[in-house]
Amino acid sequence: LLDAGQIAAGKFKTVLAPVNLYELVNNVFGIFDFKARAKDVSLIKTIDQRLSEEIGTDPARLSQILINLVSNALKYSQKRGTITVRIEPNVLNSKKIDFYVEDTGLGIRGEDQKELIKDWGRIERCEDSKLNPNSIGLGLSICNKLANQLNVEGAQEGIKIDSVFGKGTKIKFSVENKKFESLKTEAARRLSVQGFHLEKRLSENYSPSFEEKRSIEAQQKKPDYTSGIELKKIKKVWRIE
């Protein structure tokens, strides 16, 4: 509800960071591993080798979309089914990456597909109510809005549903890979919190002055608002030693 309200009010903001695609999908699958095993459903990831291991987007929002889509797919999957997360470069725009969540579950009737991405839209049929009785009809609507926010500005493309009732569902959405100057700026900002000076650190003969050493020591004594893991990722992406 909070996400829906922020988006409606125009207050929604994305937080840009490096995202490891393999780790992201593994973390999402880890959430559903127990339930998938209980239903004998296979979780499969396919990431195109042409893609860089890390991209630039909002990791929390991308995870939120994938968690919701995989959760829905699992609810409507039958025993010995499959759920596949497939990630590929967009053939028309090199900055876009296409995400697919495909399942071999019950599928969605054609007349119901557009209703699912509307606010409060849900299917009231008997079989759906039994499988997902607590749905309030905001999950896919929020996913649609979040996907719009992560896509290339002005694209106006959220999630797209392609389903055959009784055979399964494929949901597609795209995000913009912002691993460009904006991420360098973010890397510099985060490193400065640790008392590093990015431009000077990159120079071969840099030796900090006495005042700079004291500044670094003072910064190191302050609470660490940037996790070591995130800092390590930033250094790896931009080859900062």
mmCIF file of C-alpha atoms in Angstrom:
data_model
loop_
_atom_site.group_PDB
_atom_site.id
_atom_site.type_symbol
_atom_site.label_atom_id
_atom_site.label_comp_id
_atom_site.label_asym_id
_atom_site.label_seq_id
_atom_site.Cartn_x
_atom_site.Cartn_y
_atom_site.Cartn_z
ATOM 1 C CA LEU A 1 0.000 0.000 0.000
ATOM 2 C CA LEU A 2 2.847 2.378 0.820
ATOM 3 C CA ASP A 3 4.521 1.689 -2.539
ATOM 4 C CA ALA A 4 1.236 2.231 -4.381
ATOM 5 C CA GLY A 5 0.678 5.509 -2.525
ATOM 6 C CA GLN A 6 4.199 6.795 -3.233
ATOM 7 C CA ILE A 7 3.940 6.002 -6.929
ATOM 8 C CA ALA A 8 0.498 7.623 -7.193
ATOM 9 C CA ALA A 9 1.765 10.746 -5.430
ATOM 10 C CA GLY A 10 4.854 10.977 -7.633
ATOM 11 C CA LYS A 11 7.130 10.538 -4.591
ATOM 12 C CA PHE A 12 8.620 7.209 -5.625
ATOM 13 C CA LYS A 13 12.412 7.160 -5.957
ATOM 14 C CA THR A 14 14.796 4.457 -7.097
ATOM 15 C CA VAL A 15 18.160 3.832 -5.433
ATOM 16 C CA LEU A 16 20.848 3.016 -7.976
ATOM 17 C CA ALA A 17 23.460 0.369 -7.124
ATOM 18 C CA PRO A 18 25.458 -2.428 -8.760
ATOM 19 C CA VAL A 19 23.382 -5.632 -8.930
ATOM 20 C CA ASN A 20 24.829 -9.109 -9.472
ATOM 21 C CA LEU A 21 22.238 -10.936 -11.562
ATOM 22 C CA TYR A 22 23.278 -14.415 -10.437
ATOM 23 C CA GLU A 23 23.210 -13.507 -6.748
ATOM 24 C CA LEU A 24 19.897 -11.715 -7.151
ATOM 25 C CA VAL A 25 18.113 -14.687 -8.729
ATOM 26 C CA ASN A 26 19.724 -17.143 -6.292
ATOM 27 C CA ASN A 27 18.500 -15.046 -3.355
ATOM 28 C CA VAL A 28 14.972 -14.940 -4.774
ATOM 29 C CA PHE A 29 14.964 -18.698 -5.350
ATOM 30 C CA GLY A 30 16.310 -19.228 -1.837
ATOM 31 C CA ILE A 31 13.144 -17.675 -0.409
ATOM 32 C CA PHE A 32 10.942 -20.246 -2.176
ATOM 33 C CA ASP A 33 13.233 -23.278 -2.152
ATOM 34 C CA PHE A 34 11.383 -25.095 0.652
ATOM 35 C CA LYS A 35 7.906 -24.542 -0.824
ATOM 36 C CA ALA A 36 9.109 -25.471 -4.307
ATOM 37 C CA ARG A 37 10.568 -28.740 -3.028
ATOM 38 C CA ALA A 38 7.351 -29.493 -1.169
ATOM 39 C CA LYS A 39 5.375 -29.116 -4.422
ATOM 40 C CA ASP A 40 8.074 -30.842 -6.496
ATOM 41 C CA VAL A 41 8.450 -27.699 -8.607
ATOM 42 C CA SER A 42 11.829 -27.012 -10.252
ATOM 43 C CA LEU A 43 13.261 -23.483 -10.062
ATOM 44 C CA ILE A 44 15.426 -22.715 -13.097
ATOM 45 C CA LYS A 45 17.486 -19.646 -13.967
ATOM 46 C CA THR A 46 18.790 -18.829 -17.448
ATOM 47 C CA ILE A 47 21.004 -15.762 -17.825
ATOM 48 C CA ASP A 48 22.284 -14.898 -21.295
ATOM 49 C CA GLN A 49 26.083 -15.032 -21.424
ATOM 50 C CA ARG A 50 26.199 -11.815 -23.422
ATOM 51 C CA LEU A 51 25.116 -9.926 -20.321
ATOM 52 C CA SER A 52 27.554 -8.518 -17.814
ATOM 53 C CA GLU A 53 27.466 -10.277 -14.448
ATOM 54 C CA GLU A 54 26.575 -6.964 -12.792
ATOM 55 C CA ILE A 55 24.144 -4.296 -13.941
ATOM 56 C CA GLY A 56 23.059 -0.944 -12.532
ATOM 57 C CA THR A 57 19.503 -0.620 -11.233
ATOM 58 C CA ASP A 58 17.550 -0.581 -7.962
ATOM 59 C CA PRO A 59 18.244 -3.988 -6.346
ATOM 60 C CA ALA A 60 15.435 -3.774 -3.782
ATOM 61 C CA ARG A 61 12.762 -2.940 -6.370
ATOM 62 C CA LEU A 62 14.011 -5.498 -8.884
ATOM 63 C CA SER A 63 13.986 -8.147 -6.144
ATOM 64 C CA GLN A 64 10.488 -7.059 -5.146
ATOM 65 C CA ILE A 65 9.190 -7.634 -8.683
ATOM 66 C CA LEU A 66 10.846 -11.035 -9.043
ATOM 67 C CA ILE A 67 9.754 -12.207 -5.580
ATOM 68 C CA ASN A 68 6.150 -11.317 -6.335
ATOM 69 C CA LEU A 69 6.158 -12.960 -9.766
ATOM 70 C CA VAL A 70 7.868 -16.159 -8.582
ATOM 71 C CA SER A 71 5.515 -16.302 -5.569
ATOM 72 C CA ASN A 72 2.476 -16.096 -7.852
ATOM 73 C CA ALA A 73 3.906 -18.674 -10.219
ATOM 74 C CA LEU A 74 4.500 -21.086 -7.337
ATOM 75 C CA LYS A 75 0.980 -20.642 -5.968
ATOM 76 C CA TYR A 76 -0.533 -21.641 -9.298
ATOM 77 C CA SER A 77 1.976 -24.379 -10.149
ATOM 78 C CA GLN A 78 1.087 -28.021 -9.986
ATOM 79 C CA LYS A 79 3.323 -30.896 -8.900
ATOM 80 C CA ARG A 80 6.369 -31.619 -11.076
ATOM 81 C CA GLY A 81 6.054 -28.214 -12.708
ATOM 82 C CA THR A 82 8.791 -25.697 -13.538
ATOM 83 C CA ILE A 83 9.347 -22.001 -12.880
ATOM 84 C CA THR A 84 12.034 -20.325 -14.986
ATOM 85 C CA VAL A 85 13.577 -16.882 -14.554
ATOM 86 C CA ARG A 86 15.167 -15.964 -17.883
ATOM 87 C CA ILE A 87 17.251 -12.809 -18.416
ATOM 88 C CA GLU A 88 18.329 -11.594 -21.864
ATOM 89 C CA PRO A 89 19.619 -8.404 -23.526
ATOM 90 C CA ASN A 90 16.953 -6.450 -25.357
ATOM 91 C CA VAL A 91 17.431 -6.828 -29.112
ATOM 92 C CA LEU A 92 16.340 -3.254 -29.907
ATOM 93 C CA ASN A 93 17.897 -1.226 -27.070
ATOM 94 C CA SER A 94 21.357 -2.034 -25.694
ATOM 95 C CA LYS A 95 20.553 -0.264 -22.400
ATOM 96 C CA LYS A 96 17.540 -2.487 -21.708
ATOM 97 C CA ILE A 97 17.529 -5.951 -20.186
ATOM 98 C CA ASP A 98 14.513 -8.240 -20.525
ATOM 99 C CA PHE A 99 13.342 -10.394 -17.615
ATOM 100 C CA TYR A 100 10.941 -13.318 -18.041
ATOM 101 C CA VAL A 101 9.224 -15.374 -15.364
ATOM 102 C CA GLU A 102 7.714 -18.482 -16.942
ATOM 103 C CA ASP A 103 5.750 -21.296 -15.320
ATOM 104 C CA THR A 104 3.891 -24.432 -16.321
ATOM 105 C CA GLY A 105 1.007 -23.761 -13.947
ATOM 106 C CA LEU A 106 -2.727 -23.273 -14.375
ATOM 107 C CA GLY A 107 -2.447 -20.304 -16.712
ATOM 108 C CA ILE A 108 -4.717 -17.262 -16.944
ATOM 109 C CA ARG A 109 -7.780 -16.897 -19.149
ATOM 110 C CA GLY A 110 -7.493 -14.203 -21.791
ATOM 111 C CA GLU A 111 -10.349 -12.116 -20.394
ATOM 112 C CA ASP A 112 -8.684 -12.050 -16.965
ATOM 113 C CA GLN A 113 -5.157 -11.023 -17.962
ATOM 114 C CA LYS A 114 -5.728 -7.257 -18.207
ATOM 115 C CA GLU A 115 -7.640 -7.201 -14.926
ATOM 116 C CA LEU A 116 -4.670 -8.544 -12.990
ATOM 117 C CA ILE A 117 -2.477 -5.461 -13.476
ATOM 118 C CA LYS A 118 -5.200 -3.026 -12.374
ATOM 119 C CA ASP A 119 -5.338 -1.706 -8.808
ATOM 120 C CA TRP A 120 -7.365 -4.132 -6.678
ATOM 121 C CA GLY A 121 -7.735 -6.392 -9.696
ATOM 122 C CA ARG A 122 -7.972 -10.098 -8.892
ATOM 123 C CA ILE A 123 -9.633 -13.185 -10.303
ATOM 124 C CA GLU A 124 -12.680 -14.272 -8.355
ATOM 125 C CA ARG A 125 -13.071 -17.710 -9.931
ATOM 126 C CA CYS A 126 -13.416 -20.647 -7.561
ATOM 127 C CA GLU A 127 -10.075 -22.347 -8.305
ATOM 128 C CA ASP A 128 -8.137 -19.089 -7.950
ATOM 129 C CA SER A 129 -9.816 -18.112 -4.673
ATOM 130 C CA LYS A 130 -8.861 -21.478 -3.159
ATOM 131 C CA LEU A 131 -5.201 -21.218 -4.202
ATOM 132 C CA ASN A 132 -4.731 -17.552 -3.237
ATOM 133 C CA PRO A 133 -7.484 -16.630 -0.742
ATOM 134 C CA ASN A 134 -5.620 -13.703 0.875
ATOM 135 C CA SER A 135 -4.923 -11.738 -2.289
ATOM 136 C CA ILE A 136 -6.098 -8.122 -2.257
ATOM 137 C CA GLY A 137 -5.284 -7.491 -5.910
ATOM 138 C CA LEU A 138 -2.316 -5.130 -5.578
ATOM 139 C CA GLY A 139 0.671 -7.447 -6.144
ATOM 140 C CA LEU A 140 0.797 -7.440 -9.930
ATOM 141 C CA SER A 141 -0.408 -3.845 -10.076
ATOM 142 C CA ILE A 142 2.570 -2.721 -7.984
ATOM 143 C CA CYS A 143 4.916 -4.921 -10.030
ATOM 144 C CA ASN A 144 3.595 -3.238 -13.163
ATOM 145 C CA LYS A 145 4.250 0.230 -11.728
ATOM 146 C CA LEU A 146 7.706 -0.704 -10.408
ATOM 147 C CA ALA A 147 8.676 -2.189 -13.772
ATOM 148 C CA ASN A 148 7.599 1.074 -15.382
ATOM 149 C CA GLN A 149 9.894 2.995 -13.021
ATOM 150 C CA LEU A 150 12.914 0.735 -13.685
ATOM 151 C CA ASN A 151 12.491 0.805 -17.462
ATOM 152 C CA VAL A 152 14.007 3.385 -19.792
ATOM 153 C CA GLU A 153 12.488 6.794 -19.036
ATOM 154 C CA GLY A 154 9.425 7.419 -21.162
ATOM 155 C CA ALA A 155 9.070 3.786 -22.254
ATOM 156 C CA GLN A 156 5.760 3.322 -20.384
ATOM 157 C CA GLU A 157 6.209 -0.428 -20.345
ATOM 158 C CA GLY A 158 5.347 -2.377 -17.225
ATOM 159 C CA ILE A 159 4.788 -6.113 -17.139
ATOM 160 C CA LYS A 160 3.382 -8.033 -20.095
ATOM 161 C CA ILE A 161 1.375 -11.221 -19.535
ATOM 162 C CA ASP A 162 1.308 -14.027 -22.089
ATOM 163 C CA SER A 163 -0.667 -17.028 -20.854
ATOM 164 C CA VAL A 164 -2.552 -20.050 -22.112
ATOM 165 C CA PHE A 165 -5.140 -21.337 -19.680
ATOM 166 C CA GLY A 166 -4.245 -24.828 -18.534
ATOM 167 C CA LYS A 167 -0.677 -24.665 -19.890
ATOM 168 C CA GLY A 168 1.165 -21.902 -18.093
ATOM 169 C CA THR A 169 2.106 -18.227 -17.989
ATOM 170 C CA LYS A 170 4.991 -16.049 -19.170
ATOM 171 C CA ILE A 171 5.429 -12.560 -17.706
ATOM 172 C CA LYS A 172 7.946 -10.152 -19.179
ATOM 173 C CA PHE A 173 9.318 -6.823 -17.982
ATOM 174 C CA SER A 174 12.386 -4.747 -18.858
ATOM 175 C CA VAL A 175 14.807 -2.620 -16.845
ATOM 176 C CA GLU A 176 17.363 -0.070 -17.914
ATOM 177 C CA ASN A 177 20.977 -0.946 -17.183
ATOM 178 C CA LYS A 178 22.323 2.295 -15.725
ATOM 179 C CA LYS A 179 25.894 1.125 -15.251
ATOM 180 C CA PHE A 180 27.338 4.329 -16.632
ATOM 181 C CA GLU A 181 28.404 7.708 -15.241
ATOM 182 C CA SER A 182 25.622 7.728 -12.658
ATOM 183 C CA LEU A 183 27.085 4.649 -11.004
ATOM 184 C CA LYS A 184 30.557 6.160 -10.980
ATOM 185 C CA THR A 185 29.120 9.148 -9.152
ATOM 186 C CA GLU A 186 27.438 6.853 -6.630
ATOM 187 C CA ALA A 187 30.660 4.904 -6.165
ATOM 188 C CA ALA A 188 32.572 8.107 -5.466
ATOM 189 C CA ARG A 189 29.960 9.216 -2.932
ATOM 190 C CA ARG A 190 30.034 5.912 -1.054
ATOM 191 C CA LEU A 191 33.810 5.770 -1.013
ATOM 192 C CA SER A 192 34.001 9.299 0.364
ATOM 193 C CA VAL A 193 31.975 8.155 3.368
ATOM 194 C CA GLN A 194 34.862 5.805 4.170
ATOM 195 C CA GLY A 195 37.376 8.640 3.997
ATOM 196 C CA PHE A 196 38.687 7.840 0.515
ATOM 197 C CA HIS A 197 39.160 10.432 -2.218
ATOM 198 C CA LEU A 198 38.389 8.713 -5.490
ATOM 199 C CA GLU A 199 40.352 10.893 -7.891
ATOM 200 C CA LYS A 200 43.471 10.924 -5.719
ATOM 201 C CA ARG A 201 43.233 7.207 -5.002
ATOM 202 C CA LEU A 202 43.327 6.559 -8.739
ATOM 203 C CA SER A 203 46.546 8.524 -9.207
ATOM 204 C CA GLU A 204 49.760 6.487 -9.016
ATOM 205 C CA ASN A 205 51.848 8.794 -6.803
ATOM 206 C CA TYR A 206 49.191 9.862 -4.324
ATOM 207 C CA SER A 207 50.358 10.116 -0.709
ATOM 208 C CA PRO A 208 47.879 11.589 1.811
ATOM 209 C CA SER A 209 48.922 14.664 3.776
ATOM 210 C CA PHE A 210 48.941 14.732 7.582
ATOM 211 C CA GLU A 211 45.580 16.540 7.612
ATOM 212 C CA GLU A 212 44.063 14.022 5.187
ATOM 213 C CA LYS A 213 45.320 11.118 7.312
ATOM 214 C CA ARG A 214 43.627 12.635 10.347
ATOM 215 C CA SER A 215 40.440 13.111 8.326
ATOM 216 C CA ILE A 216 40.512 9.466 7.244
ATOM 217 C CA GLU A 217 41.073 8.305 10.832
ATOM 218 C CA ALA A 218 38.160 10.446 12.019
ATOM 219 C CA GLN A 219 35.892 9.047 9.338
ATOM 220 C CA GLN A 220 36.853 5.493 10.240
ATOM 221 C CA LYS A 221 35.790 6.071 13.847
ATOM 222 C CA LYS A 222 32.300 7.123 12.758
ATOM 223 C CA PRO A 223 29.480 4.573 12.323
ATOM 224 C CA ASP A 224 29.889 2.646 9.065
ATOM 225 C CA TYR A 225 26.789 3.414 7.035
ATOM 226 C CA THR A 226 28.121 1.548 4.015
ATOM 227 C CA SER A 227 28.418 -2.216 4.385
ATOM 228 C CA GLY A 228 31.731 -3.863 3.581
ATOM 229 C CA ILE A 229 30.008 -6.033 1.027
ATOM 230 C CA GLU A 230 28.615 -3.047 -0.896
ATOM 231 C CA LEU A 231 31.977 -1.257 -0.727
ATOM 232 C CA LYS A 232 33.723 -4.375 -2.024
ATOM 233 C CA LYS A 233 31.253 -4.548 -4.907
ATOM 234 C CA ILE A 234 31.836 -0.906 -5.830
ATOM 235 C CA LYS A 235 35.601 -1.368 -5.763
ATOM 236 C CA LYS A 236 35.284 -4.467 -7.943
ATOM 237 C CA VAL A 237 33.041 -2.754 -10.509
ATOM 238 C CA TRP A 238 35.303 0.263 -10.906
ATOM 239 C CA ARG A 239 38.636 -1.552 -10.245
ATOM 240 C CA ILE A 240 39.478 0.596 -7.243
ATOM 241 C CA GLU A 241 42.326 -0.932 -5.172
#
